[in-house]
């Protein structure tokens, strides 16, 4: 039976942890970003727990009176199964949510594999069936998150009053926030104040630019991504994340074509490889293709072998894109002098 995911406000709320060892410390670290007021009850407490800011320590054995005043959550993390079972029964009788370390049958709630970036929180759970599987999917999920997510969310939160004033209609306001989110994700961080003001000014005036933005026709973006030299798994996590999110990928000869499978099925795949005496497209044609795709509103990955700037003519592409007013970023890759030498054991 799966557990229902529920997000609760822990800020300044009491949480009781029974146990003073490494498991208790691990639970304490998971709670820290959420502002709870933890109390730890145990006859022996690790120095790392004792030095934790804002933790109330009770160096003694657990007693039922420790459940008064009533904590919001209780975590049983002792090395005694009998004590943990007793705590679970007492909490269930009092309808206090309880988590018992390494014993899902005694839990009324579970600690998920947590992903937290500022205001963003995600929890992954297998209902206690396989914590290792939850941790695995957490790692895969982390690969999808942009490095600037925390800043993007803070920026969007600060914009809420301005957008509400500029766009009274709720449905359209949701579309505006979605397009702003897309713009921030493509850029890898918040838009500048000038970019944001220009966008909101277009919304207030109902201008064509704003309407195009809402319709998804606003200029897109290009990421010059180094695919590394050799096997597909030499690409960086950032490059792989952008590839998984792109709407078009423009790729060269010297890449592992297995990387194309990482792009969404719906993404357009455009080959522009160059071999001696056989060029699928000239450099000028490639530049214009990238500009055209971005101007049609697409998130484009320019997938280049090795590193985009090392013999890759990435500088020319970046210059052409910026001259056309297209947002462009570079993701470095492992170049051939490093990648091939490593493969050869040099």
XYZ file of C-alpha atoms in Angstrom:
346
model
C 0.000 0.000 0.000
C 1.576 3.342 -1.007
C 1.781 6.212 1.474
C -0.042 9.463 0.678
C 2.472 12.325 0.209
C 1.555 15.192 2.538
C 3.485 18.455 2.945
C 3.227 20.095 6.365
C 4.571 23.286 7.911
C 7.249 22.433 10.490
C 8.420 25.979 11.171
C 8.707 26.499 14.948
C 6.750 23.282 15.588
C 7.960 20.766 18.228
C 9.391 17.469 16.997
C 10.560 14.766 19.405
C 13.461 12.497 18.492
C 14.097 9.571 20.831
C 17.651 8.348 20.402
C 21.028 10.031 20.345
C 23.001 8.055 17.778
C 23.795 8.235 14.085
C 20.231 7.455 12.965
C 18.867 10.282 15.092
C 21.516 12.600 13.648
C 20.494 11.656 10.111
C 16.841 12.420 10.853
C 17.821 15.693 12.498
C 19.716 16.774 9.375
C 16.673 16.062 7.211
C 14.495 18.238 9.446
C 16.927 21.162 9.696
C 15.973 23.061 6.484
C 12.300 23.121 7.503
C 12.612 25.164 10.704
C 11.299 22.626 13.245
C 12.063 22.901 16.980
C 13.504 19.463 17.748
C 14.009 17.898 21.163
C 16.282 14.874 21.544
C 15.759 12.380 24.389
C 18.489 9.802 25.052
C 20.848 8.848 27.892
C 23.816 9.191 25.532
C 23.914 11.812 22.765
C 26.486 12.209 20.003
C 28.548 15.418 20.157
C 27.331 16.279 16.613
C 23.742 16.267 17.898
C 24.658 18.237 21.016
C 26.274 20.876 18.806
C 23.271 21.133 16.493
C 21.742 24.648 16.650
C 18.332 25.007 18.277
C 18.074 21.432 19.606
C 16.726 20.850 23.121
C 18.601 17.988 24.813
C 17.248 15.637 27.503
C 19.947 13.202 28.629
C 17.730 10.478 30.050
C 15.665 7.446 29.131
C 12.356 7.991 27.337
C 9.225 8.299 29.455
C 5.573 8.775 28.376
C 5.670 12.226 29.961
C 8.059 13.241 27.136
C 4.988 13.269 24.888
C 3.708 16.297 26.811
C 3.298 18.946 25.595
C 2.182 17.132 22.463
C 4.824 17.158 19.671
C 3.790 17.500 16.056
C 5.908 14.459 15.086
C 7.794 11.758 16.953
C 10.804 9.838 15.662
C 11.885 6.652 17.429
C 15.548 6.080 16.612
C 16.913 4.077 19.540
C 18.917 0.854 19.206
C 16.230 -1.032 21.183
C 13.365 -2.599 19.207
C 11.310 -2.890 22.390
C 11.672 0.821 23.192
C 10.858 1.791 19.595
C 7.762 -0.447 19.627
C 6.613 1.065 22.928
C 7.009 4.596 21.564
C 5.048 3.638 18.437
C 2.145 2.212 20.472
C 2.023 5.255 22.770
C 1.995 7.658 19.821
C -0.649 5.741 17.899
C -2.850 5.689 20.988
C -2.515 9.479 21.225
C -2.868 9.966 17.423
C 0.621 11.466 17.148
C 2.381 10.741 13.829
C 5.375 8.501 14.524
C 8.321 7.267 12.491
C 10.293 4.247 13.680
C 13.698 3.880 12.061
C 14.070 0.764 9.906
C 10.640 -0.650 10.841
C 7.920 0.455 8.413
C 5.289 -1.672 10.185
C 5.558 0.539 13.288
C 5.438 3.820 11.332
C 2.419 6.017 10.737
C 4.559 8.213 8.461
C 7.779 7.661 6.531
C 10.753 9.867 5.779
C 10.981 10.122 1.996
C 14.152 10.535 -0.004
C 14.167 14.336 0.106
C 15.133 16.854 -2.554
C 15.154 20.423 -1.214
C 16.245 23.608 -2.967
C 14.986 26.727 -1.189
C 11.186 26.728 -1.410
C 11.241 23.617 -3.614
C 10.726 20.281 -1.867
C 10.088 16.851 -3.310
C 9.763 13.576 -1.471
C 10.220 10.147 -3.053
C 8.902 7.065 -1.303
C 8.430 3.383 -2.093
C 6.170 2.820 0.919
C 9.061 1.241 2.783
C 9.522 -1.450 0.102
C 12.979 -0.261 -0.980
C 14.698 2.811 0.467
C 17.552 2.099 -1.975
C 15.158 2.486 -4.908
C 13.878 5.779 -3.459
C 17.475 7.017 -3.155
C 18.190 5.935 -6.742
C 15.238 7.886 -8.137
C 16.210 10.864 -5.994
C 19.587 10.959 -7.748
C 17.928 10.731 -11.180
C 15.515 13.508 -10.177
C 18.365 15.758 -9.038
C 19.881 15.534 -12.521
C 16.785 17.264 -13.931
C 16.868 20.288 -11.617
C 18.493 23.484 -12.917
C 21.341 24.865 -10.848
C 19.496 28.184 -10.446
C 16.171 26.744 -9.243
C 16.258 28.401 -5.812
C 16.824 31.832 -7.390
C 14.101 31.252 -10.003
C 11.528 30.402 -7.312
C 12.470 33.420 -5.168
C 12.181 35.626 -8.255
C 8.739 34.227 -9.146
C 7.537 34.665 -5.561
C 8.634 38.324 -5.558
C 6.817 38.839 -8.887
C 3.428 37.626 -7.687
C 2.065 41.062 -6.647
C 3.284 42.682 -9.893
C 1.832 39.964 -12.107
C -1.457 40.042 -10.210
C -1.697 43.778 -10.890
C -0.657 43.472 -14.541
C -2.856 40.447 -15.359
C -6.186 40.455 -13.454
C -7.577 37.343 -15.167
C -6.590 34.253 -13.184
C -6.324 31.842 -16.114
C -4.124 34.181 -18.123
C -2.068 34.927 -14.996
C -1.302 31.199 -14.699
C -0.122 31.208 -18.309
C 2.091 34.226 -17.594
C 3.723 32.488 -14.648
C 4.252 29.371 -16.744
C 5.955 31.367 -19.497
C 8.103 33.223 -16.943
C 9.094 29.883 -15.426
C 10.008 28.564 -18.878
C 12.123 31.662 -19.511
C 13.927 31.270 -16.174
C 14.511 27.557 -16.739
C 15.902 28.217 -20.211
C 18.225 30.892 -18.838
C 19.196 28.865 -15.800
C 18.249 31.681 -13.414
C 15.932 34.686 -12.959
C 15.424 37.173 -15.758
C 17.102 40.515 -15.187
C 15.042 43.407 -13.869
C 15.045 45.009 -17.324
C 13.892 41.768 -18.992
C 11.144 41.282 -16.415
C 9.913 44.871 -16.642
C 9.851 44.682 -20.449
C 7.778 41.537 -20.299
C 5.294 42.888 -17.727
C 5.010 46.168 -19.663
C 3.956 44.112 -22.663
C 1.342 42.354 -20.533
C -0.116 45.639 -19.275
C -0.378 47.053 -22.785
C -1.682 43.826 -24.255
C 0.933 44.244 -26.959
C 1.783 41.760 -29.648
C 5.030 40.786 -27.960
C 3.192 39.777 -24.809
C 0.585 37.857 -26.751
C 3.314 35.980 -28.596
C 5.010 35.182 -25.329
C 1.798 33.707 -23.943
C 1.300 31.700 -27.119
C 4.790 30.244 -26.797
C 6.116 32.193 -29.770
C 8.654 34.282 -27.890
C 12.353 33.811 -28.728
C 13.691 30.582 -27.302
C 17.234 29.787 -26.239
C 20.308 27.853 -27.306
C 22.722 25.846 -25.179
C 26.104 25.010 -26.697
C 26.703 21.645 -25.046
C 29.957 19.733 -25.148
C 29.130 16.028 -25.535
C 32.576 14.956 -24.408
C 34.936 12.873 -26.495
C 34.041 9.215 -26.795
C 31.265 7.429 -24.941
C 27.898 9.001 -24.162
C 28.402 8.964 -20.382
C 31.219 11.524 -20.616
C 28.662 14.338 -20.985
C 28.187 16.566 -17.917
C 25.068 16.360 -15.755
C 24.165 19.916 -16.780
C 24.486 19.047 -20.442
C 22.390 15.908 -20.008
C 19.680 17.852 -18.149
C 19.446 20.441 -20.921
C 19.358 17.682 -23.534
C 16.469 15.987 -21.732
C 14.528 19.265 -21.664
C 15.220 20.502 -25.195
C 12.747 20.874 -28.046
C 15.371 20.617 -30.794
C 18.890 19.193 -30.917
C 21.379 20.221 -33.605
C 24.234 17.733 -33.561
C 27.657 17.072 -35.068
C 29.467 13.980 -36.330
C 31.820 13.466 -33.428
C 29.283 12.514 -30.754
C 28.040 9.207 -29.429
C 24.652 8.955 -31.161
C 23.279 7.211 -28.047
C 22.998 10.735 -26.619
C 20.207 11.495 -29.082
C 18.033 8.990 -27.208
C 18.242 11.251 -24.151
C 16.387 14.049 -25.948
C 12.572 13.974 -25.686
C 10.912 11.848 -28.343
C 9.122 14.940 -29.654
C 12.365 16.954 -30.030
C 13.473 17.758 -33.563
C 16.838 16.168 -34.439
C 18.931 18.054 -37.014
C 22.250 16.709 -38.310
C 24.861 19.290 -39.328
C 28.006 17.152 -39.183
C 31.201 17.976 -41.038
C 33.667 15.505 -42.489
C 36.603 16.203 -44.768
C 35.102 17.093 -48.131
C 31.524 16.419 -46.963
C 29.755 19.132 -44.978
C 26.069 18.669 -44.184
C 25.878 22.442 -43.690
C 28.231 25.412 -43.792
C 29.002 27.270 -40.578
C 26.855 30.212 -41.690
C 23.967 27.841 -42.391
C 24.367 26.303 -38.945
C 24.337 29.756 -37.332
C 21.157 30.717 -39.182
C 19.503 27.385 -38.344
C 20.166 27.925 -34.613
C 18.836 31.491 -34.784
C 15.724 30.391 -36.672
C 14.926 27.583 -34.230
C 15.335 29.868 -31.214
C 13.279 32.646 -32.793
C 10.468 30.142 -33.302
C 10.371 29.767 -29.507
C 12.258 26.487 -29.089
C 14.749 25.428 -26.425
C 17.661 24.268 -28.549
C 20.689 22.170 -27.657
C 23.645 22.535 -30.010
C 25.391 19.227 -29.289
C 29.079 19.389 -30.197
C 31.817 16.792 -29.847
C 34.361 17.397 -27.104
C 34.148 20.979 -25.871
C 32.181 23.632 -27.839
C 35.087 26.105 -27.868
C 38.063 23.819 -28.472
C 38.276 23.469 -32.267
C 34.450 23.480 -32.185
C 33.707 26.962 -33.571
C 31.437 27.513 -30.601
C 32.655 31.109 -30.354
C 31.292 31.892 -33.810
C 27.930 30.368 -32.960
C 27.731 32.176 -29.624
C 28.568 35.512 -31.292
C 25.953 35.012 -34.026
C 23.257 34.066 -31.490
C 23.964 36.989 -29.178
C 23.999 39.391 -32.149
C 20.505 38.117 -32.992
C 19.330 38.749 -29.406
C 19.088 35.045 -28.549
C 19.876 33.896 -25.027
C 22.771 31.448 -25.266
C 24.764 29.515 -22.694
C 27.777 27.222 -22.925
C 28.200 23.895 -21.156
C 31.829 22.756 -21.288
C 32.681 19.221 -22.356
C 35.650 16.864 -22.040
C 37.909 17.682 -25.035
C 39.714 15.113 -27.167
C 43.211 15.731 -25.701
C 41.840 14.703 -22.307
C 39.173 12.164 -23.280
C 41.214 10.140 -25.795
C 44.321 10.177 -23.596
C 42.260 8.856 -20.684
C 40.673 6.127 -22.854
C 44.168 5.104 -24.007
C 45.426 4.945 -20.423
C 47.936 7.754 -20.938
